[in-house]
Structures are given as C-alpha cells and as structure tokens.
Coordinates of C-alpha atoms in Angstrom, one line a residue:
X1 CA 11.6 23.0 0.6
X2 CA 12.5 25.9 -1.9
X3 CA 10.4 27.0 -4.3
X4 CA 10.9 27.7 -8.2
X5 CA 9.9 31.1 -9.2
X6 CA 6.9 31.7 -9.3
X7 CA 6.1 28.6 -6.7
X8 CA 3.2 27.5 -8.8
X9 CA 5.6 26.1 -11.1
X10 CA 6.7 23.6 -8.9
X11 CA 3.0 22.0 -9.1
X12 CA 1.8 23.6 -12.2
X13 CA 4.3 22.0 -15.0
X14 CA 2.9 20.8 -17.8
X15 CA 4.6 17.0 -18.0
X16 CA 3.1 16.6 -14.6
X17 CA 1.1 13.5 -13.8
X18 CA -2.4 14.9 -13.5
X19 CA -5.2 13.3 -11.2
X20 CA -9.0 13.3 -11.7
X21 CA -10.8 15.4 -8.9
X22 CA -13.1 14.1 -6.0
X23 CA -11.7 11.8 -3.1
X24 CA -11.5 8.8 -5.5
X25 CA -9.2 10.9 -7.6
X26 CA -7.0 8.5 -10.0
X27 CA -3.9 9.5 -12.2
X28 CA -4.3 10.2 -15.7
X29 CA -2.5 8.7 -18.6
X30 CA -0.8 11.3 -20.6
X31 CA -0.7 8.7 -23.5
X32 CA -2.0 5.0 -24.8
X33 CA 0.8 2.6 -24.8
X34 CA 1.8 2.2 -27.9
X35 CA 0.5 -1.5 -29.4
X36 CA 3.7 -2.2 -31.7
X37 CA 6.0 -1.7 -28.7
X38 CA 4.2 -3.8 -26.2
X39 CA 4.3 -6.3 -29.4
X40 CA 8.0 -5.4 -29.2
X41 CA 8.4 -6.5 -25.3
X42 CA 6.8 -10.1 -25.5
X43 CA 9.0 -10.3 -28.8
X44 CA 12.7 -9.9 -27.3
X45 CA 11.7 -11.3 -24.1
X46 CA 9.7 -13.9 -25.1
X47 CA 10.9 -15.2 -28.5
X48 CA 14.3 -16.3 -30.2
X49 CA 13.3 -15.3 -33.6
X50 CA 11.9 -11.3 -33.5
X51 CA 10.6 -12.2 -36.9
X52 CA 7.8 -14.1 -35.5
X53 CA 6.3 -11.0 -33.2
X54 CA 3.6 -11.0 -36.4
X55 CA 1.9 -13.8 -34.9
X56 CA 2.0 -12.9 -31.5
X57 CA -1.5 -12.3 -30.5
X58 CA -2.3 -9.4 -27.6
X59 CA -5.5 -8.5 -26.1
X60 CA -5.8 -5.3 -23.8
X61 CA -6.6 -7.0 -20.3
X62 CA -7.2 -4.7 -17.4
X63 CA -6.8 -0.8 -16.6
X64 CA -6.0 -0.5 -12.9
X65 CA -6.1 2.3 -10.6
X66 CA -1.7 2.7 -11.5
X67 CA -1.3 0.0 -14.3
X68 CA -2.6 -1.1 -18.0
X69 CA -2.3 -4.8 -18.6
X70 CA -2.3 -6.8 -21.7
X71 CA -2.4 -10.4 -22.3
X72 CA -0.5 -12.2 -24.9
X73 CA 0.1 -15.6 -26.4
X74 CA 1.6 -17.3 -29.2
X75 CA 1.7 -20.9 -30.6
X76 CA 5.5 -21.4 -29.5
X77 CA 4.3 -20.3 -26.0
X78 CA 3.4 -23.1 -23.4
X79 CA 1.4 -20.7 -21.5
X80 CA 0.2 -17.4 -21.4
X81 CA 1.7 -14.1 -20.2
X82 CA 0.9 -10.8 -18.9
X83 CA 2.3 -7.2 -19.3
X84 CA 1.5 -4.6 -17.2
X85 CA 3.0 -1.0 -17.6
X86 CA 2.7 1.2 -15.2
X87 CA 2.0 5.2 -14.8
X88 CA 4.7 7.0 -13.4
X89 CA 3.7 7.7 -10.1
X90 CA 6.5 6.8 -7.8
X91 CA 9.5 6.5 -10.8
X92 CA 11.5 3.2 -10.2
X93 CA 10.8 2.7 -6.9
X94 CA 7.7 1.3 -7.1
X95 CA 8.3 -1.1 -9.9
X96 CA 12.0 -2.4 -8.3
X97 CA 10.1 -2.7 -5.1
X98 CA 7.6 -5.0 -6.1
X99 CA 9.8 -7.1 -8.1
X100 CA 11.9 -7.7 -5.4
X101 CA 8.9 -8.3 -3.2
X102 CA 7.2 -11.0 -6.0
X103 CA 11.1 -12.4 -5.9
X104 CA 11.1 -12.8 -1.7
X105 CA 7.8 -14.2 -1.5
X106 CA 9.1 -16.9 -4.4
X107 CA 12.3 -17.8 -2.3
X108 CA 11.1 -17.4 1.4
X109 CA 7.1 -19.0 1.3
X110 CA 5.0 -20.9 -0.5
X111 CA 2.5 -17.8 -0.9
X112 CA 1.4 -18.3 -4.9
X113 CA 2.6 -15.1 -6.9
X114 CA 3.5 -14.6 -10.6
X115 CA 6.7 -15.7 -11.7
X116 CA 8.6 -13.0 -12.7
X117 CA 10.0 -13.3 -16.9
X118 CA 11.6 -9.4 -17.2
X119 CA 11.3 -5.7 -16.2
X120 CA 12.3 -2.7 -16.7
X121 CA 12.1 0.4 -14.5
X122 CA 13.8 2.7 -16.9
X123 CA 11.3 5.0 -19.6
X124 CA 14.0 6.0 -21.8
X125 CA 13.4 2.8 -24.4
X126 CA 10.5 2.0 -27.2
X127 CA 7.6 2.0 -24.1
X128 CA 8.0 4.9 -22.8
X129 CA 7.2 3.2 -19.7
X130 CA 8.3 1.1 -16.8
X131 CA 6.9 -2.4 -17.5
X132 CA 6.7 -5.9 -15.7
X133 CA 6.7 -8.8 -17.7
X134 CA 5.0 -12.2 -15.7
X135 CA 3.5 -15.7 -16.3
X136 CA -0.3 -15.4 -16.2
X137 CA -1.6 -16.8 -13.0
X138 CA -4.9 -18.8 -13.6
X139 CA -7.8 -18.1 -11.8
X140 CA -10.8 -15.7 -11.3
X141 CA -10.8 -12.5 -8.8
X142 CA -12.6 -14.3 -5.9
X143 CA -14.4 -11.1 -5.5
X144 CA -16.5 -12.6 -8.7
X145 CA -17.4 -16.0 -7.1
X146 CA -17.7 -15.6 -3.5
X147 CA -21.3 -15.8 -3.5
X148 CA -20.9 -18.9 -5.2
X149 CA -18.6 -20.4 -3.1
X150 CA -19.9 -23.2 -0.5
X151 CA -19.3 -22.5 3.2
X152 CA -16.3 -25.3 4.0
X153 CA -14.5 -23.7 0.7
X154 CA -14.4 -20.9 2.2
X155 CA -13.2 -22.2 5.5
X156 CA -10.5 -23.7 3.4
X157 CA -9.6 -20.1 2.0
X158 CA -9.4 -18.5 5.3
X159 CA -7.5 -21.5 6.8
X160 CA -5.1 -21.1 3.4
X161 CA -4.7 -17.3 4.0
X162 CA -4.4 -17.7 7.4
X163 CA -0.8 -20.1 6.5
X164 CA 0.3 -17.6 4.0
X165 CA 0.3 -14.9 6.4
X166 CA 1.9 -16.8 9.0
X167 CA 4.6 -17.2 6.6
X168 CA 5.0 -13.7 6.1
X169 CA 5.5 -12.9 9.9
X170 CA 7.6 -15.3 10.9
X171 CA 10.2 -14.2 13.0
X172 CA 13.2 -15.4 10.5
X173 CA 11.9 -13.7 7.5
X174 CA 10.9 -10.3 9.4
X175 CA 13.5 -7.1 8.6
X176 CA 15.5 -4.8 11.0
X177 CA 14.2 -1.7 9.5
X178 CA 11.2 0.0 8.0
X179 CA 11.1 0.3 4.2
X180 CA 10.5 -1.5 1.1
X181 CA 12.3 -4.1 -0.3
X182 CA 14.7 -4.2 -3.6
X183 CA 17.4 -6.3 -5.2
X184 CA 20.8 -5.8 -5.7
X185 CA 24.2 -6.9 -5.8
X186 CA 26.2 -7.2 -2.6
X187 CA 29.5 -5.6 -4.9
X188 CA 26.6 -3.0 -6.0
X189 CA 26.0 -2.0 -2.0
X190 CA 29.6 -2.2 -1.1
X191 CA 30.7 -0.2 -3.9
X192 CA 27.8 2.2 -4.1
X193 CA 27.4 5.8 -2.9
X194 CA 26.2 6.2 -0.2
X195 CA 22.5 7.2 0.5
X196 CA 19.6 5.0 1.1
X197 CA 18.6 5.1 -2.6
X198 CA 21.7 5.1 -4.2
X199 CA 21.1 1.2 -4.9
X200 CA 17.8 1.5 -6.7
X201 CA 18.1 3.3 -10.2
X202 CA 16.3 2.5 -13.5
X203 CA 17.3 -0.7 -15.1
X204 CA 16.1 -3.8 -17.2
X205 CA 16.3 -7.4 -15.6
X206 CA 15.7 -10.8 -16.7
X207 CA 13.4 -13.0 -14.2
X208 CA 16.3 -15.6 -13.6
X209 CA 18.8 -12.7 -13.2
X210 CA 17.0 -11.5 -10.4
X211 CA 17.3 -15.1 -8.8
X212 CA 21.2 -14.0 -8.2
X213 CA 20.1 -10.7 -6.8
X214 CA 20.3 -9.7 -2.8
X215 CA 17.4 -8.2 -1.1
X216 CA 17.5 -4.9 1.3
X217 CA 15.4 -2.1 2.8
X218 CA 15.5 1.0 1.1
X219 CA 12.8 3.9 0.8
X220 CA 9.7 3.3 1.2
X221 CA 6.9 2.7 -1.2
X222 CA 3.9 4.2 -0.2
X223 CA 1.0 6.6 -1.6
X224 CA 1.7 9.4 1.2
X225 CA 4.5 10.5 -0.5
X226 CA 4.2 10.3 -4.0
X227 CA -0.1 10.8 -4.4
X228 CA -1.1 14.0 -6.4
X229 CA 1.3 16.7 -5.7
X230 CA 2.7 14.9 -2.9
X231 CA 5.5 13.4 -5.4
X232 CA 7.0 16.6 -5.8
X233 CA 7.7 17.7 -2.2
X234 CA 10.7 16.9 -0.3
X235 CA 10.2 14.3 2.6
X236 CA 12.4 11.7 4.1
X237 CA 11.3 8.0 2.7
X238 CA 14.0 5.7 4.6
X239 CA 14.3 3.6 5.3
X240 CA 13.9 3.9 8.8
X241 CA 15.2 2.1 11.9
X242 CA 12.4 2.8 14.3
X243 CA 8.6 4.0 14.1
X244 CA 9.7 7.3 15.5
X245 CA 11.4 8.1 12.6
X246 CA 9.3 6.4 10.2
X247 CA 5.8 8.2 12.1
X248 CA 8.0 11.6 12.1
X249 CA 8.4 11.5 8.7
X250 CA 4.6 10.9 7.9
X251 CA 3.8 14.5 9.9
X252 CA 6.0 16.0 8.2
X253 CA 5.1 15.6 5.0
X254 CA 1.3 16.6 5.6
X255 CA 3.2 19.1 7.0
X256 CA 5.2 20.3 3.9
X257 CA 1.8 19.5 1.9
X258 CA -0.2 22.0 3.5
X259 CA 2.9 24.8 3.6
X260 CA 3.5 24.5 -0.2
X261 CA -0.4 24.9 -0.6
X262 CA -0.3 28.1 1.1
X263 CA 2.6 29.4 -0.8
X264 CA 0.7 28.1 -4.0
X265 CA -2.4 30.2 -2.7
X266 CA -0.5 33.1 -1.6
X267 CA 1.3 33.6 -5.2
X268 CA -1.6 33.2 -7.1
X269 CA -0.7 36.6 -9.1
X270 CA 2.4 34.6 -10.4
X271 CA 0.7 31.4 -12.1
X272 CA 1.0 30.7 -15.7
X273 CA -1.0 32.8 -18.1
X274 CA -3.5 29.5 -18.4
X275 CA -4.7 29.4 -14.9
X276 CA -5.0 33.5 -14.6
X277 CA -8.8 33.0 -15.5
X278 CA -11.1 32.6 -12.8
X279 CA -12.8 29.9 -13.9
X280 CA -9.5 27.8 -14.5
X281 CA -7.9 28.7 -11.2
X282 CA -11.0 27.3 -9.4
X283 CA -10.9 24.4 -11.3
X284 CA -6.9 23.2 -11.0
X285 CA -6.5 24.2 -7.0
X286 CA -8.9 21.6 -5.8
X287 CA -7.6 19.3 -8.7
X288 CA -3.6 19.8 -8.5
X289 CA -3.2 21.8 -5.1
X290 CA -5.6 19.6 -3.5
X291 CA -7.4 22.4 -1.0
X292 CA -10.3 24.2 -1.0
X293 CA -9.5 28.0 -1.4
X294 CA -12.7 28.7 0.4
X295 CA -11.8 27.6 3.5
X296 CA -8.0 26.6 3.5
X297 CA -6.8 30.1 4.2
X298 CA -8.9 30.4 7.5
X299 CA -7.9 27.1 8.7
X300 CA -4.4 26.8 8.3
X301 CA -2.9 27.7 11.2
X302 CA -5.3 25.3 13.2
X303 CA -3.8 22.7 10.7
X304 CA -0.5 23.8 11.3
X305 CA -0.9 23.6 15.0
X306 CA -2.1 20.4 15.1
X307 CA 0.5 19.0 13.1
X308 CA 2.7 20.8 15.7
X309 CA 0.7 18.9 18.5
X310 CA 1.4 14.8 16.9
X311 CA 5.1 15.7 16.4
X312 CA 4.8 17.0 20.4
X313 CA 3.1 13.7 21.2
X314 CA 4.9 11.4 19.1
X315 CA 8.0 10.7 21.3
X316 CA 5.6 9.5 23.9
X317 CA 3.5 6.5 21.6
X318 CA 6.8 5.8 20.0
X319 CA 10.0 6.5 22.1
X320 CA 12.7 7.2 19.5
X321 CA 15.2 4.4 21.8
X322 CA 12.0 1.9 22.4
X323 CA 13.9 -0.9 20.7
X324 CA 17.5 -1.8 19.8
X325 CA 18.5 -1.2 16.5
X326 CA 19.5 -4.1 14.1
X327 CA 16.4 -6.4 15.8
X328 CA 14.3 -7.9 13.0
X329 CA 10.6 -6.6 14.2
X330 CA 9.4 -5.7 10.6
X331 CA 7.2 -7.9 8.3
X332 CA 6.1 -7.3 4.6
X333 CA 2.8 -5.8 4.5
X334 CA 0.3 -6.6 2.1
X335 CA -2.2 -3.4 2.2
X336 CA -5.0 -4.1 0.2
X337 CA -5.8 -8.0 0.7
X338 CA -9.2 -7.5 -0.7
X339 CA -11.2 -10.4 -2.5
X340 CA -10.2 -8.8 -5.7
X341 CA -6.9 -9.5 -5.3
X342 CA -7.0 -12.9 -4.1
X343 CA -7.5 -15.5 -7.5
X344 CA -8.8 -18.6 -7.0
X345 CA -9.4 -21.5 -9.5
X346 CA -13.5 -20.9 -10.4
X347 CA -14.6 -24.8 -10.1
X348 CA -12.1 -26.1 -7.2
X349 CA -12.3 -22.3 -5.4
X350 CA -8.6 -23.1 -4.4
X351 CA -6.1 -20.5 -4.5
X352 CA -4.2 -19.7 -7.3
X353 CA -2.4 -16.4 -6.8
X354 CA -2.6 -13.2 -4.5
X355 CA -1.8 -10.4 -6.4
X356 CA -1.0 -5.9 -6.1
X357 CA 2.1 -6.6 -4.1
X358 CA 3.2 -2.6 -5.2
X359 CA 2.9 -0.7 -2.1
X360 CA 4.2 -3.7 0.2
X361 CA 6.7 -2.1 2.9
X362 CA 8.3 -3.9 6.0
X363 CA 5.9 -2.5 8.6
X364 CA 5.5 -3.5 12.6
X365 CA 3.6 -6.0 14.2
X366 CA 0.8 -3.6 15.8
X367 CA 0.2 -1.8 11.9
X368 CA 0.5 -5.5 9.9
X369 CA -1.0 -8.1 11.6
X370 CA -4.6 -8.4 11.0
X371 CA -7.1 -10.5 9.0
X372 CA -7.2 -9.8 5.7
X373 CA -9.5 -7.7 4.7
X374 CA -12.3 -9.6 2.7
X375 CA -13.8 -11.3 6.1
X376 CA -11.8 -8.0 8.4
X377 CA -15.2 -5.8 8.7
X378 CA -17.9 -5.2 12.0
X379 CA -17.2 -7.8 15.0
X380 CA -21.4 -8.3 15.5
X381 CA -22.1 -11.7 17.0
X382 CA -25.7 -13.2 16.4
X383 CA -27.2 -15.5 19.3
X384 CA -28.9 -17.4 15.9
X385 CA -27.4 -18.3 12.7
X386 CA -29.0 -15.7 9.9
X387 CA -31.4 -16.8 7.3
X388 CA -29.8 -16.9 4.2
X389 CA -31.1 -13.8 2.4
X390 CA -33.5 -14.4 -0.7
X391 CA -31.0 -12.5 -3.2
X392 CA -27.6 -11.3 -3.3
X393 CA -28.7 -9.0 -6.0
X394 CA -29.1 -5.4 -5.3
X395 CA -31.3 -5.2 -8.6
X396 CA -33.9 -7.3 -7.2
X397 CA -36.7 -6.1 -5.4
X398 CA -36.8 -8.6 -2.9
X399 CA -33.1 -7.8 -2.0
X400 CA -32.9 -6.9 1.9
X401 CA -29.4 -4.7 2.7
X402 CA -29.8 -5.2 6.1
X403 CA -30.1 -8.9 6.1
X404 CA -27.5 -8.9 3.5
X405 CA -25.3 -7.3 5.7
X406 CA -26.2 -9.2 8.9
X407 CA -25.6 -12.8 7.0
X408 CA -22.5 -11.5 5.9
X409 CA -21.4 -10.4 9.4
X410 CA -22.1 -13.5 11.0
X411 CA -20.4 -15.7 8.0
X412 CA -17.0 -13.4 8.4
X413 CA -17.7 -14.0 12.1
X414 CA -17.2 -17.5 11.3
X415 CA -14.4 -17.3 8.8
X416 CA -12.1 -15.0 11.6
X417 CA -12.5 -18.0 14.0
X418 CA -11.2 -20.4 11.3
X419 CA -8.6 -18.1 10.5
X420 CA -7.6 -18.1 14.3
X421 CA -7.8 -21.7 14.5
X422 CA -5.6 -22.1 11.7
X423 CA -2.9 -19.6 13.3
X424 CA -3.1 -21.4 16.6
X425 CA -2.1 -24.7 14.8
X426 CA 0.5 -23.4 13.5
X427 CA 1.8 -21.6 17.2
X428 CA 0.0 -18.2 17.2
X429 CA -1.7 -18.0 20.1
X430 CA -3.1 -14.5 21.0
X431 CA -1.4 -12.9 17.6
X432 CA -4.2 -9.9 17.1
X433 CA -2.4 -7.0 18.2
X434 CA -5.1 -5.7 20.9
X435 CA -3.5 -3.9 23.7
X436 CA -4.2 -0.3 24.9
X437 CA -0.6 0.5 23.9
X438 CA -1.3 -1.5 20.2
X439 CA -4.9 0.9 20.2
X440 CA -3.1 4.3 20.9
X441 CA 0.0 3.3 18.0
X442 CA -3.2 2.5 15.6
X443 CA -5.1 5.6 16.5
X444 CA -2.0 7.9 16.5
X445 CA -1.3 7.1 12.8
X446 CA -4.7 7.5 11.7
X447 CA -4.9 10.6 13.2
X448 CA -2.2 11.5 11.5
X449 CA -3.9 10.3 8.0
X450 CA -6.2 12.9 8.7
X451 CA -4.2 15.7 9.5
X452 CA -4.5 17.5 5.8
X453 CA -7.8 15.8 4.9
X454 CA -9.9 15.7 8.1
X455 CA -8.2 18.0 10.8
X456 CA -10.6 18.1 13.1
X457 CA -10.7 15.0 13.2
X458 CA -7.3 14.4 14.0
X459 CA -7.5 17.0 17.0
X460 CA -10.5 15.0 18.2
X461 CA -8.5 11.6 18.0
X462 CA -5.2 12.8 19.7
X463 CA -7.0 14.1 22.6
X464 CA -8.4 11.3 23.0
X465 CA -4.5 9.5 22.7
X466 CA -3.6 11.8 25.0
X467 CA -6.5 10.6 27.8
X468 CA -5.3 6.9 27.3
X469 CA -1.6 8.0 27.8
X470 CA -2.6 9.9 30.9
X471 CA -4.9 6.6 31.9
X472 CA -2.0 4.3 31.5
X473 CA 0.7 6.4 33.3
X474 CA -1.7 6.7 36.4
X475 CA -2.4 2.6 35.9
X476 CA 1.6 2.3 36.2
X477 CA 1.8 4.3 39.2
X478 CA -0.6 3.1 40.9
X479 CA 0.9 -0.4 40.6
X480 CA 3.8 0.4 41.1
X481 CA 3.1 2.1 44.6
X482 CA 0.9 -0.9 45.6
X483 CA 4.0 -2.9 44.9
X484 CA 6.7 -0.8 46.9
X485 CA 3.6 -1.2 49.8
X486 CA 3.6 -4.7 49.7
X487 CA 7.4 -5.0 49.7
X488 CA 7.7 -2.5 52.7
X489 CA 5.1 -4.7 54.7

C-alpha cells in the first residue's frame, strides 16, 4: 500500500467512520437520519399520492450493531413495513450483497426472509444513506421466549432449522467460487469492465425489478476487511476460486494491518495538529490504529514473522490445485444464527423469519456446515436428565449458574440429536465436518483470526497444525508401505 503524506492521514481524516474503543468496539453515527426523509422513502415507494406522506405514521424501531430501523404504517397499507439504513461500513457492497442474498433465498428455498419492496445503495439522494426498504416479518426474537417455549416446540424448531439449512447446502444451489452474492444483468456482465467489482456500483431498485436480476459471486462481504481501519487498506476481496486464495488473502490483510500501524506509529511527528497532544495521541491509537503503543513496537517483528510462518504453511492445509476450478463446492453462509435472529410467532413458537443475512458469503463445506448456533455450545453428556433449575433469572437469589448451565447443556444435547435426525431424513448421513483434515482447515483460519489480536496464540495453534500435518503424513506412509508389503507377498 502507499501512504498519503504524512501516513496518518490515511487513518486520521476527519469524514472517517469512527469506532467506540474496547473489543466490543461498534461504529459511530456521524449523524441521526433525518425523520422527513425516511418519511420521504415510505412515501415514493410506498404510496401513489406523495401528498398523503402526512399521515404516514413512523416509529424508530431498533439500533443495531451496523443499522437504524424504523417501522411505519399507514391506513392505505395492508401491512406494515420496515426501513433500515445502514452506516457506511462496507459502501454498496454490503447492502447489494444482502439484497441479492434475501432475493436467492426467496427463489431457491422455502427459508422465511423479508420480502424485499426497494433499496438503494447509493448516499448521494435526501438519506444520505444506503437504505433497504422490506415487509415487516411478524414474530418475536426467539431469544425473548425460549425459556418459555415447551420442549417438543423446540424440537420442532431444530427439526425446521435443520430443513432450512439443508436447503442451503444442497449440492444444486452451492457456487463455484468464494464470494458474496449480487444481482445483475447478464447484458450488465457481458458488457461490463472487467474486474470482479465492476458489476456492483451504487444504485436504486425496486423489489420486483430485482426478480429480473441474475445472481453472481463477486467480493466478498466480510468484517476482516472493512472493520475499523481495516476499510481503508488495500487487500484482495474476490472472489476467489479456491481457499488458497481466499485464506491467502486473509493473512495478508492482518498483514497490511499491522505494517500500516507501524508506519502510523513511526510518523507520529507528522499527525494533524489535534492529535500532537499527549493525551489525545493516547487516546485515538488504541481507538482508530487499533494497537497498543506500549507494547506493539516490541512485538512486531514476532507478529510479522508469524504471519510469515501461516502464508509458509498455507499451501500445505489448502493446496492452491486441491480442486478443479468451475466445481460448485460453496454454500451461503449464514454467520450469526443466534436466537436473536431467528423470529418466531410468540403463541404457536413457529418460525416466522431468520434475519441479518449482511455478511452471508459462499463459503466451504468444512467452515459452513454446522448447527446453528443457539443449541451449537459444550458437547457434555449427562448419565441423568438435569433438574429443571428453580429460576432462569439471574436476579433471583435462588438462581444456580451452574445448574443453569448444565440443564441447558443437556437440553442443546437433545436439540443437536433432533437436528441430526432431521438431516438424516432428509439424506445427510454423517454431514458434521469432523475429520483431522476438516480440524487442521478450522484451526488454521482461527489461527489466522488471531494473528493481529492474539499472536501468540496463533504461534501456539500453528505448531500445533504443523504436529497434525506431520502425524498425518507419517499415517500415509505408513499405510502406504504396509500396502506395497502386502502386494509384494
């Protein structure tokens, strides 16, 4: 990457998105949305006469960790619908990806998303911001009723999950490359520049234009590349045709974050006048440069080195030629299949919509399929059934964490072997990804989440990757000369 002069002004602008600090850290709004423009959006998208936006009534709904949404409704309305602008963290990208994603899952499965009435990924209009426009799906967060829930509804959420995600893998819905997924014209590829983003630029599109659309893989839409700083570094978002390429490019952008960080560091003298004080330098390098000055200096070339080290082993987890190019081994991802975003009707408990579909990416087998993860946590089997606990609530005194925990273990338990036994109706048989080679892929690319955050941790893990490679090549020789012994005898 080359750096403005000074470099800090590559980080240190002052239209940047800013984050909060700490390892929760969120973006910050740089303004409210304005009230008479979102008024505005339902108006020409919703209505025939833009006279009537007076009556339309809004109510601010939600703030997310990337989005505001507001709910709206009017008497000409048969239903209600929801607007939800987003920050600009990944610009365009991320919206177009997740409207093309809402519009695949719509066409392809029965999985229950929002219907999609508009969007816009362009900021240049009234908003000021990239917007989605949806019909509200009914329903409660099941996160909010769990407890509530009886033990065969539950089942029969599990046993539903379990068909949605089977729906999602199947073989004839899978991709050929690694990426996220957007619409576009087939005239708009042919005729297009060339370039793996040269198809996704700012727009506004009506929900039944969309249905003539044509979906593709293009970059990919994930946090790594455009969380904190990390949006304004140069790194290679695909798509990609194999997890070489696709594992390559996460190393080196940890890479290019710590480099820039030390060029940040080292130019300190050259900052803007506003961050030459002490005591505002020490605040905005663990907040916008994301390291600790204290320690970062000593430990970069260990940092460096290690990143070194996973691009050294890489070729031997994932051989750049292991598959052929073109074959459709990569399934849409959902990432954060939590019980908060999973809504369920609050009396019937049935599911109503699964929802956050903005960092979905075709991924591989070994990195997507898994249980979801509101009954994915610790694998401890009980010889008994666990009393139910006196009180789920922590405010209680008679609340018990431990047998909290240990009921909820063994229920989950439960829930997993439903889940299975739903899969297995429907053909997969052995579909958990569990085999030393799946176990090195999934420790090799948490290692390399760590590499900037916990380095030492990272070292500690691809040792260990690199004992289990060892193990596995001694394994194949050793059958491999019991074979040729056998075969000589």
């Amino acid at each position: 990457m080359s750096y403005l002069a000074p470099p800090t002004l590559n980080f240190l602008f002052a239209n940047r998105v800013k984050w909060t600090s700490g390892h929760d850290s969120y973006p910050i709004w740089s303004s409210e949305p304005d009230i008479a423009a979102i008024k505005g959006v339902f108006a020409s998208e919703l209505l025939a006469d833009d006279s009537q936006h007076l009556d339309i009534s809004i109510r601010y709904l939600a703030n997310g960790a990337n989005h505001k949404v507001y709910e709206a409704s009017h008497s000409s309305w048969p239903m209600t619908y929801h607007l939800r602008i987003a920050i600009p963290l990944d610009p365009c990208l991320k919206m177009e990806s997740e409207m093309a994603t809402l519009e695949f899952l719509r066409r392809m499965t029965t999985v229950p998303v929002a219907k999609l009435i508009a969007w816009s990924s362009r900021t240049d209009e009234g908003l000021g911001y990239e917007w989605c426009l949806v019909e509200k799906i009914p329903g409660v967060e099941l996160r909010e009723v769990w407890r509530k829930v009886p033990r065969e509804k539950k089942v029969d959420i599990a046993r539903a999950m379990a068909t949605f995600m089977a729906q999602i893998w199947e073989p004839t819905v899978k991709f050929p490359q690694i990426g996220s997924l957007y619409l576009s014209t087939q005239q708009q590829r042919e005729n297009g520049p060339s370039g793996p983003a040269s198809n996704v630029s700012p727009r506004k599109v009506k929900g039944d234009e969309s249905q003539q659309l044509e979906f593709f893989i293009g970059p990919i839409v994930d946090g790594t590349f455009f969380t904190g700083r990390r949006r304004y570094l140069d790194s290679t978002r695909g798509p990609y045709d194999c997890c070489h390429d696709w594992l390559k490019a996460l190393i080196e952008i940890e890479q290019e974050f710590l480099r820039s960080a030390k060029v940040v560091l080292d130019s300190r003298s050259q900052a803007p006048t506003e961050y030459q004080e002490p005591e505002a330098w020490t605040k905005v390098v663990p907040q916008d440069i994301e390291v600790e000055e204290e320690y970062f200096p000593d430990e970069y070339d260990s940092m460096m080195a290690n990143c070194e080290a996973y691009l050294r082993v890489l070729p031997k987890v994932f051989p750049k030629n292991e598959y052929s190019v073109g074959d459709r081994r990569y399934a849409l991802h959902h990432c954060d299949l939590r019980s908060a975003n999973i809504l369920v009707d609050p009396e019937s408990f049935d599911i109503t919509g699964i929802i956050d579909w903005e960092q979905t990416s075709a991924l591989p087998t070994w990195y997507c399929q898994h249980y979801p993860m509101f009954i994915n946590d610790t694998n401890i089997l009980e010889d008994e059934e666990p009393p139910i606990p006196s009180t789920y609530d922590e405010q209680e005194k008679s609340y018990n964490r431990v047998r909290v925990a240990r009921r909820d273990w063994w229920h989950n338990n439960l829930l997993r072997q439903k889940f299975d036994q739903r899969l297995s109706e429907l053909g997969w048989i052995d579909w958990l990804p569990n085999s030393p080679r799946d176990k090195i892929k999934s420790s090799f690319i948490q290692g390399i989440a760590d590499l900037s955050d916990d380095w030492e941790i990272a070292k500690d893990r691809l040792a260990a990757i690199e004992t289990m490679l060892d193990d596995e090549e001694k394994s194949e020789s050793s059958v491999m000369v019991s074979s040729t012994a056998c075969h000589e005898s």
